Amino acid sequence: GAGVSQTPSNKVTEKGKYVELRCDPISGHTALYWYRQSLGQGPEFLIYFQGTGAADDSGLPNDRFFAVRPEGSVSTLKIQRTERGDSAVYLCASSLIGGGETQYFGPGTRLLVL
Amino acid sequence: DQQVKQNSPSLSVQEGRISILNCDYTNSMFDYFLWYKKYPAEGPTFLISISSIKDKNEDGRFTVFLNKSAKHLSLHIVPSQPGDSAVYFCAVSTSGTYKYIFGTGTRLKVLA
C-alpha cells in the first residue's frame, strides 16, 4: 500500500517568503506528526494532530509556523517570513491511532532558505 | 541537555560480522524505544522496537537490547550486509504519548 507522501520534495525560497509543505498520510491513519531534521541532528518534534485538531503544537519554534489538517487527512505546514535558520528537512509521519504505536515517516521536504 | 545520545557518529563493519549500535537516554520515564534506519533522500524507516517490560526483542537479523538500569539500548545486526549501510536513529517515548525524541544518529558502513 501507499506510504506517507510529501510534496514538494525540495523547496528553495528567499528569506522573508511564505512556504507551504504538504503531507499525505497513510490511508486510515488518524494521527499525523510533523518533525524537523537539521543537518547532523535527529528529527525534532513539531506538532501532532489527532484527526482534524492539533493535539500538541508545543514543538513549533515560533508563531511563524502553523499547520492545519482540515479534513483529518492531508496536512499542510505553513511557514511565514522564512528565515535562513528554517532550512532543514521537514518530515511528516502518521500512525493508526496515536498514543504510542509506531510512526511511519514520509521522505521529507528539503527546505532551503536563501 | 540532550535526552537521547548516540555517541558514535559513525561505524564501519566488515560484511558478515556483527554491527552494534548504541544509544543512551537520561529519563527513566521513557518506556518505549525504537530504532529507525535512514537512507539518503528518504524518510526514516521503522526497524524494530522494544517496550520497557522486555530486555530483548529479535526480528530476523536485528536484535534490540534494553538495559533499564543503565538507561542504555543497543541494536545488533548479525550478519551485517552492505545493504544495511545507512544512518540509524534511536528514538524514545513514553507510553500513551506520541512524541518521539530522537538521537543524533550513527552512520553505519558495511564493507563488502
PDB file of C-alpha atoms in Angstrom:
ATOM      1  CA  GLY A   1       0.000   0.000   0.000  1.00  0.00           C
ATOM      2  CA  ALA A   2       0.968   3.632  -0.344  1.00  0.00           C
ATOM      3  CA  GLY A   3       3.108   5.133   2.349  1.00  0.00           C
ATOM      4  CA  VAL A   4       3.277   8.700   3.590  1.00  0.00           C
ATOM      5  CA  SER A   5       3.889  11.119   0.755  1.00  0.00           C
ATOM      6  CA  GLN A   6       5.198  14.671   0.962  1.00  0.00           C
ATOM      7  CA  THR A   7       5.335  17.448  -1.586  1.00  0.00           C
ATOM      8  CA  PRO A   8       7.377  19.144  -2.774  1.00  0.00           C
ATOM      9  CA  SER A   9      10.464  17.014  -2.274  1.00  0.00           C
ATOM     10  CA  ASN A  10      12.629  20.123  -2.470  1.00  0.00           C
ATOM     11  CA  LYS A  11      11.802  23.775  -1.962  1.00  0.00           C
ATOM     12  CA  VAL A  12      14.127  26.721  -2.418  1.00  0.00           C
ATOM     13  CA  THR A  13      12.866  30.102  -1.310  1.00  0.00           C
ATOM     14  CA  GLU A  14      14.156  33.503  -0.395  1.00  0.00           C
ATOM     15  CA  LYS A  15      14.317  34.919   3.090  1.00  0.00           C
ATOM     16  CA  GLY A  16      11.038  36.536   4.030  1.00  0.00           C
ATOM     17  CA  LYS A  17       8.862  34.461   1.719  1.00  0.00           C
ATOM     18  CA  TYR A  18       5.938  32.210   2.664  1.00  0.00           C
ATOM     19  CA  VAL A  19       6.030  28.458   2.057  1.00  0.00           C
ATOM     20  CA  GLU A  20       3.600  25.569   2.357  1.00  0.00           C
ATOM     21  CA  LEU A  21       4.634  21.964   2.759  1.00  0.00           C
ATOM     22  CA  ARG A  22       2.119  19.181   2.188  1.00  0.00           C
ATOM     23  CA  CYS A  23       1.779  15.768   3.782  1.00  0.00           C
ATOM     24  CA  ASP A  24      -0.487  12.935   2.688  1.00  0.00           C
ATOM     25  CA  PRO A  25      -0.602  10.265   5.424  1.00  0.00           C
ATOM     26  CA  ILE A  26      -1.219   6.561   5.092  1.00  0.00           C
ATOM     27  CA  SER A  27      -4.888   5.957   4.375  1.00  0.00           C
ATOM     28  CA  GLY A  28      -6.832   5.331   7.556  1.00  0.00           C
ATOM     29  CA  HIS A  29      -4.215   6.768   9.896  1.00  0.00           C
ATOM     30  CA  THR A  30      -5.843   9.234  12.252  1.00  0.00           C
ATOM     31  CA  ALA A  31      -2.652  10.526  13.846  1.00  0.00           C
ATOM     32  CA  LEU A  32      -0.240  12.772  11.968  1.00  0.00           C
ATOM     33  CA  TYR A  33       3.043  14.288  13.104  1.00  0.00           C
ATOM     34  CA  TRP A  34       5.468  16.874  11.782  1.00  0.00           C
ATOM     35  CA  TYR A  35       9.168  16.772  12.622  1.00  0.00           C
ATOM     36  CA  ARG A  36      12.097  18.893  11.527  1.00  0.00           C
ATOM     37  CA  GLN A  37      15.577  17.499  10.941  1.00  0.00           C
ATOM     38  CA  SER A  38      18.509  19.852  10.788  1.00  0.00           C
ATOM     39  CA  LEU A  39      21.897  18.828   9.439  1.00  0.00           C
ATOM     40  CA  GLY A  40      23.658  16.373  11.738  1.00  0.00           C
ATOM     41  CA  GLN A  41      20.684  16.072  14.072  1.00  0.00           C
ATOM     42  CA  GLY A  42      17.859  13.653  14.599  1.00  0.00           C
ATOM     43  CA  PRO A  43      14.271  14.603  13.819  1.00  0.00           C
ATOM     44  CA  GLU A  44      12.714  17.040  16.301  1.00  0.00           C
ATOM     45  CA  PHE A  45       9.013  17.028  17.063  1.00  0.00           C
ATOM     46  CA  LEU A  46       6.966  19.999  15.872  1.00  0.00           C
ATOM     47  CA  ILE A  47       3.258  19.191  16.072  1.00  0.00           C
ATOM     48  CA  TYR A  48       0.828  16.295  16.443  1.00  0.00           C
ATOM     49  CA  PHE A  49      -2.678  16.015  15.006  1.00  0.00           C
ATOM     50  CA  GLN A  50      -5.352  13.629  16.179  1.00  0.00           C
ATOM     51  CA  GLY A  51      -7.978  13.828  13.480  1.00  0.00           C
ATOM     52  CA  THR A  52      -8.501  17.440  12.498  1.00  0.00           C
ATOM     53  CA  GLY A  53      -7.259  19.009  15.697  1.00  0.00           C
ATOM     54  CA  ALA A  54      -3.736  19.855  16.758  1.00  0.00           C
ATOM     55  CA  ALA A  55      -3.402  17.902  19.986  1.00  0.00           C
ATOM     56  CA  ASP A  56       0.066  19.232  20.719  1.00  0.00           C
ATOM     57  CA  ASP A  57       1.874  22.063  18.930  1.00  0.00           C
ATOM     58  CA  SER A  58       4.476  22.577  21.624  1.00  0.00           C
ATOM     59  CA  GLY A  59       7.341  21.856  19.244  1.00  0.00           C
ATOM     60  CA  LEU A  60       6.581  24.682  16.824  1.00  0.00           C
ATOM     61  CA  PRO A  61       9.534  27.066  17.234  1.00  0.00           C
ATOM     62  CA  ASN A  62       7.571  30.324  16.987  1.00  0.00           C
ATOM     63  CA  ASP A  63       4.391  31.861  15.611  1.00  0.00           C
ATOM     64  CA  ARG A  64       5.737  31.943  12.072  1.00  0.00           C
ATOM     65  CA  PHE A  65       4.993  28.227  11.933  1.00  0.00           C
ATOM     66  CA  PHE A  66       1.450  26.939  11.598  1.00  0.00           C
ATOM     67  CA  ALA A  67      -0.085  23.650  10.494  1.00  0.00           C
ATOM     68  CA  VAL A  68      -3.580  22.565   9.522  1.00  0.00           C
ATOM     69  CA  ARG A  69      -5.384  19.322   8.803  1.00  0.00           C
ATOM     70  CA  PRO A  70      -8.894  20.469   7.899  1.00  0.00           C
ATOM     71  CA  GLU A  71     -10.404  17.137   6.878  1.00  0.00           C
ATOM     72  CA  GLY A  72      -8.392  14.828   9.092  1.00  0.00           C
ATOM     73  CA  SER A  73      -6.247  13.509   6.276  1.00  0.00           C
ATOM     74  CA  VAL A  74      -3.857  15.771   4.333  1.00  0.00           C
ATOM     75  CA  SER A  75      -1.907  18.270   6.399  1.00  0.00           C
ATOM     76  CA  THR A  76      -0.127  21.456   5.411  1.00  0.00           C
ATOM     77  CA  LEU A  77       2.740  23.011   7.339  1.00  0.00           C
ATOM     78  CA  LYS A  78       2.921  26.745   6.716  1.00  0.00           C
ATOM     79  CA  ILE A  79       5.938  28.934   7.387  1.00  0.00           C
ATOM     80  CA  GLN A  80       5.656  32.701   7.186  1.00  0.00           C
ATOM     81  CA  ARG A  81       8.521  35.175   6.726  1.00  0.00           C
ATOM     82  CA  THR A  82      11.031  32.380   6.280  1.00  0.00           C
ATOM     83  CA  GLU A  83      14.488  32.764   7.771  1.00  0.00           C
ATOM     84  CA  ARG A  84      17.751  31.077   6.801  1.00  0.00           C
ATOM     85  CA  GLY A  85      17.603  29.124  10.055  1.00  0.00           C
ATOM     86  CA  ASP A  86      14.411  27.443   8.864  1.00  0.00           C
ATOM     87  CA  SER A  87      16.441  25.476   6.324  1.00  0.00           C
ATOM     88  CA  ALA A  88      16.027  21.805   7.188  1.00  0.00           C
ATOM     89  CA  VAL A  89      14.281  18.625   6.128  1.00  0.00           C
ATOM     90  CA  TYR A  90      10.658  18.657   7.236  1.00  0.00           C
ATOM     91  CA  LEU A  91       9.369  15.164   7.909  1.00  0.00           C
ATOM     92  CA  CYS A  92       5.792  14.020   8.237  1.00  0.00           C
ATOM     93  CA  ALA A  93       4.747  10.784   9.920  1.00  0.00           C
ATOM     94  CA  SER A  94       1.454   9.053  10.563  1.00  0.00           C
ATOM     95  CA  SER A  95       0.216   6.299  12.810  1.00  0.00           C
ATOM     96  CA  LEU A  96      -3.007   4.371  13.050  1.00  0.00           C
ATOM     97  CA  ILE A  97      -4.405   5.876  16.213  1.00  0.00           C
ATOM     98  CA  GLY A  98      -1.831   7.902  18.090  1.00  0.00           C
ATOM     99  CA  GLY A  99      -0.541   7.446  21.594  1.00  0.00           C
ATOM    100  CA  GLY A 100       2.370   5.155  21.289  1.00  0.00           C
ATOM    101  CA  GLU A 101       2.198   2.901  18.286  1.00  0.00           C
ATOM    102  CA  THR A 102       4.763   3.045  15.521  1.00  0.00           C
ATOM    103  CA  GLN A 103       5.021   6.174  13.429  1.00  0.00           C
ATOM    104  CA  TYR A 104       5.692   5.798   9.695  1.00  0.00           C
ATOM    105  CA  PHE A 105       7.619   8.568   8.010  1.00  0.00           C
ATOM    106  CA  GLY A 106       7.430  10.156   4.610  1.00  0.00           C
ATOM    107  CA  PRO A 107      10.509  11.043   2.529  1.00  0.00           C
ATOM    108  CA  GLY A 108      10.540  14.638   3.755  1.00  0.00           C
ATOM    109  CA  THR A 109      10.668  18.052   2.131  1.00  0.00           C
ATOM    110  CA  ARG A 110      14.094  19.631   1.969  1.00  0.00           C
ATOM    111  CA  LEU A 111      13.648  23.369   2.509  1.00  0.00           C
ATOM    112  CA  LEU A 112      16.432  25.782   1.660  1.00  0.00           C
ATOM    113  CA  VAL A 113      16.013  29.440   2.547  1.00  0.00           C
ATOM    114  CA  LEU A 114      18.475  31.688   0.746  1.00  0.00           C
TER     115      LEU A 114
ATOM    116  CA  ASP B   1      20.622  18.730  27.758  1.00  0.00           C
ATOM    117  CA  GLN B   2      20.212  16.045  25.152  1.00  0.00           C
ATOM    118  CA  GLN B   3      17.836  13.393  26.431  1.00  0.00           C
ATOM    119  CA  VAL B   4      18.944  10.788  23.902  1.00  0.00           C
ATOM    120  CA  LYS B   5      22.548  10.322  22.887  1.00  0.00           C
ATOM    121  CA  GLN B   6      24.212   8.281  20.214  1.00  0.00           C
ATOM    122  CA  ASN B   7      27.851   8.855  20.970  1.00  0.00           C
ATOM    123  CA  SER B   8      29.273   7.176  17.882  1.00  0.00           C
ATOM    124  CA  PRO B   9      28.630   9.301  14.800  1.00  0.00           C
ATOM    125  CA  SER B  10      29.930   6.565  12.527  1.00  0.00           C
ATOM    126  CA  LEU B  11      30.782   2.868  12.470  1.00  0.00           C
ATOM    127  CA  SER B  12      32.408   0.633   9.869  1.00  0.00           C
ATOM    128  CA  VAL B  13      31.944  -3.130   9.904  1.00  0.00           C
ATOM    129  CA  GLN B  14      33.027  -5.919   7.593  1.00  0.00           C
ATOM    130  CA  GLU B  15      30.278  -7.778   5.758  1.00  0.00           C
ATOM    131  CA  GLY B  16      29.159 -10.854   7.683  1.00  0.00           C
ATOM    132  CA  ARG B  17      30.299  -9.513  11.056  1.00  0.00           C
ATOM    133  CA  ILE B  18      28.167  -8.084  13.846  1.00  0.00           C
ATOM    134  CA  SER B  19      27.219  -4.402  13.941  1.00  0.00           C
ATOM    135  CA  ILE B  20      26.464  -2.950  17.368  1.00  0.00           C
ATOM    136  CA  LEU B  21      24.883   0.480  17.611  1.00  0.00           C
ATOM    137  CA  ASN B  22      24.412   2.125  20.981  1.00  0.00           C
ATOM    138  CA  CYS B  23      22.033   4.647  22.454  1.00  0.00           C
ATOM    139  CA  ASP B  24      21.813   6.219  25.931  1.00  0.00           C
ATOM    140  CA  TYR B  25      18.910   8.111  27.437  1.00  0.00           C
ATOM    141  CA  THR B  26      18.568  10.190  30.552  1.00  0.00           C
ATOM    142  CA  ASN B  27      14.948   9.947  31.696  1.00  0.00           C
ATOM    143  CA  SER B  28      13.744   6.763  33.380  1.00  0.00           C
ATOM    144  CA  MET B  29      10.162   7.688  32.455  1.00  0.00           C
ATOM    145  CA  PHE B  30      10.804   6.611  28.867  1.00  0.00           C
ATOM    146  CA  ASP B  31       9.323   3.176  28.336  1.00  0.00           C
ATOM    147  CA  TYR B  32       9.113   2.657  24.597  1.00  0.00           C
ATOM    148  CA  PHE B  33      12.190   2.515  22.410  1.00  0.00           C
ATOM    149  CA  LEU B  34      12.633   2.250  18.682  1.00  0.00           C
ATOM    150  CA  TRP B  35      15.282   2.074  16.016  1.00  0.00           C
ATOM    151  CA  TYR B  36      14.874   3.695  12.620  1.00  0.00           C
ATOM    152  CA  LYS B  37      17.061   3.353   9.562  1.00  0.00           C
ATOM    153  CA  LYS B  38      17.506   6.190   7.101  1.00  0.00           C
ATOM    154  CA  TYR B  39      18.884   6.117   3.582  1.00  0.00           C
ATOM    155  CA  PRO B  40      19.878   9.372   1.847  1.00  0.00           C
ATOM    156  CA  ALA B  41      16.941  11.381   0.485  1.00  0.00           C
ATOM    157  CA  GLU B  42      14.440   9.054   2.183  1.00  0.00           C
ATOM    158  CA  GLY B  43      12.497   9.318   5.397  1.00  0.00           C
ATOM    159  CA  PRO B  44      13.338   7.206   8.436  1.00  0.00           C
ATOM    160  CA  THR B  45      12.118   3.615   8.141  1.00  0.00           C
ATOM    161  CA  PHE B  46      10.952   1.775  11.234  1.00  0.00           C
ATOM    162  CA  LEU B  47      13.206  -1.157  12.069  1.00  0.00           C
ATOM    163  CA  ILE B  48      12.439  -2.604  15.480  1.00  0.00           C
ATOM    164  CA  SER B  49      11.043  -1.555  18.848  1.00  0.00           C
ATOM    165  CA  ILE B  50      11.010  -2.681  22.453  1.00  0.00           C
ATOM    166  CA  SER B  51       8.959  -1.774  25.477  1.00  0.00           C
ATOM    167  CA  SER B  52      10.388  -1.447  28.954  1.00  0.00           C
ATOM    168  CA  ILE B  53       8.788  -4.673  30.133  1.00  0.00           C
ATOM    169  CA  LYS B  54      11.251  -6.610  27.993  1.00  0.00           C
ATOM    170  CA  ASP B  55      15.013  -6.595  27.793  1.00  0.00           C
ATOM    171  CA  LYS B  56      15.377  -8.124  24.352  1.00  0.00           C
ATOM    172  CA  ASN B  57      13.439  -8.171  21.100  1.00  0.00           C
ATOM    173  CA  GLU B  58      14.532 -10.014  17.995  1.00  0.00           C
ATOM    174  CA  ASP B  59      13.419  -9.748  14.386  1.00  0.00           C
ATOM    175  CA  GLY B  60      15.483 -11.712  11.918  1.00  0.00           C
ATOM    176  CA  ARG B  61      18.987 -10.302  11.796  1.00  0.00           C
ATOM    177  CA  PHE B  62      18.074  -7.424  14.109  1.00  0.00           C
ATOM    178  CA  THR B  63      18.013  -7.598  17.900  1.00  0.00           C
ATOM    179  CA  VAL B  64      17.437  -4.739  20.289  1.00  0.00           C
ATOM    180  CA  PHE B  65      18.653  -4.978  23.874  1.00  0.00           C
ATOM    181  CA  LEU B  66      17.417  -2.748  26.665  1.00  0.00           C
ATOM    182  CA  ASN B  67      19.265  -2.178  29.936  1.00  0.00           C
ATOM    183  CA  LYS B  68      16.905  -0.063  32.024  1.00  0.00           C
ATOM    184  CA  SER B  69      19.213   0.323  34.994  1.00  0.00           C
ATOM    185  CA  ALA B  70      21.916   1.737  32.733  1.00  0.00           C
ATOM    186  CA  LYS B  71      19.400   3.635  30.577  1.00  0.00           C
ATOM    187  CA  HIS B  72      21.017   2.091  27.559  1.00  0.00           C
ATOM    188  CA  LEU B  73      19.792   0.324  24.470  1.00  0.00           C
ATOM    189  CA  SER B  74      21.655  -1.256  21.635  1.00  0.00           C
ATOM    190  CA  LEU B  75      20.904  -2.634  18.204  1.00  0.00           C
ATOM    191  CA  HIS B  76      22.722  -5.727  16.986  1.00  0.00           C
ATOM    192  CA  ILE B  77      22.763  -6.635  13.315  1.00  0.00           C
ATOM    193  CA  VAL B  78      24.015 -10.134  12.540  1.00  0.00           C
ATOM    194  CA  PRO B  79      25.250 -10.824   9.943  1.00  0.00           C
ATOM    195  CA  SER B  80      25.794  -7.333   8.581  1.00  0.00           C
ATOM    196  CA  GLN B  81      25.158  -6.814   4.879  1.00  0.00           C
ATOM    197  CA  PRO B  82      26.205  -3.970   2.545  1.00  0.00           C
ATOM    198  CA  GLY B  83      22.527  -3.005   2.179  1.00  0.00           C
ATOM    199  CA  ASP B  84      22.484  -2.227   5.900  1.00  0.00           C
ATOM    200  CA  SER B  85      24.684   0.802   5.248  1.00  0.00           C
ATOM    201  CA  ALA B  86      22.566   3.747   6.392  1.00  0.00           C
ATOM    202  CA  VAL B  87      22.122   6.170   9.261  1.00  0.00           C
ATOM    203  CA  TYR B  88      20.488   4.580  12.312  1.00  0.00           C
ATOM    204  CA  PHE B  89      18.477   6.636  14.773  1.00  0.00           C
ATOM    205  CA  CYS B  90      17.257   5.512  18.142  1.00  0.00           C
ATOM    206  CA  ALA B  91      14.052   7.098  19.412  1.00  0.00           C
ATOM    207  CA  VAL B  92      12.399   7.044  22.804  1.00  0.00           C
ATOM    208  CA  SER B  93       8.901   7.735  24.010  1.00  0.00           C
ATOM    209  CA  THR B  94       6.618   7.415  26.989  1.00  0.00           C
ATOM    210  CA  SER B  95       3.670   5.053  26.553  1.00  0.00           C
ATOM    211  CA  GLY B  96       0.411   6.828  25.948  1.00  0.00           C
ATOM    212  CA  THR B  97       2.201   9.767  24.407  1.00  0.00           C
ATOM    213  CA  TYR B  98       3.090  10.352  20.824  1.00  0.00           C
ATOM    214  CA  LYS B  99       6.218  12.453  20.862  1.00  0.00           C
ATOM    215  CA  TYR B 100       9.356  10.640  19.816  1.00  0.00           C
ATOM    216  CA  ILE B 101      12.707  12.007  20.917  1.00  0.00           C
ATOM    217  CA  PHE B 102      15.467  11.027  18.554  1.00  0.00           C
ATOM    218  CA  GLY B 103      19.191  10.636  18.957  1.00  0.00           C
ATOM    219  CA  THR B 104      21.589  12.274  16.514  1.00  0.00           C
ATOM    220  CA  GLY B 105      22.169   9.089  14.549  1.00  0.00           C
ATOM    221  CA  THR B 106      25.028   6.713  13.768  1.00  0.00           C
ATOM    222  CA  ARG B 107      26.191   6.242  10.191  1.00  0.00           C
ATOM    223  CA  LEU B 108      26.858   2.548   9.597  1.00  0.00           C
ATOM    224  CA  LYS B 109      29.004   1.459   6.703  1.00  0.00           C
ATOM    225  CA  VAL B 110      29.176  -2.260   5.937  1.00  0.00           C
ATOM    226  CA  LEU B 111      32.203  -3.069   3.844  1.00  0.00           C
ATOM    227  CA  ALA B 112      31.951  -5.808   1.222  1.00  0.00           C
TER     228      ALA B 112
END
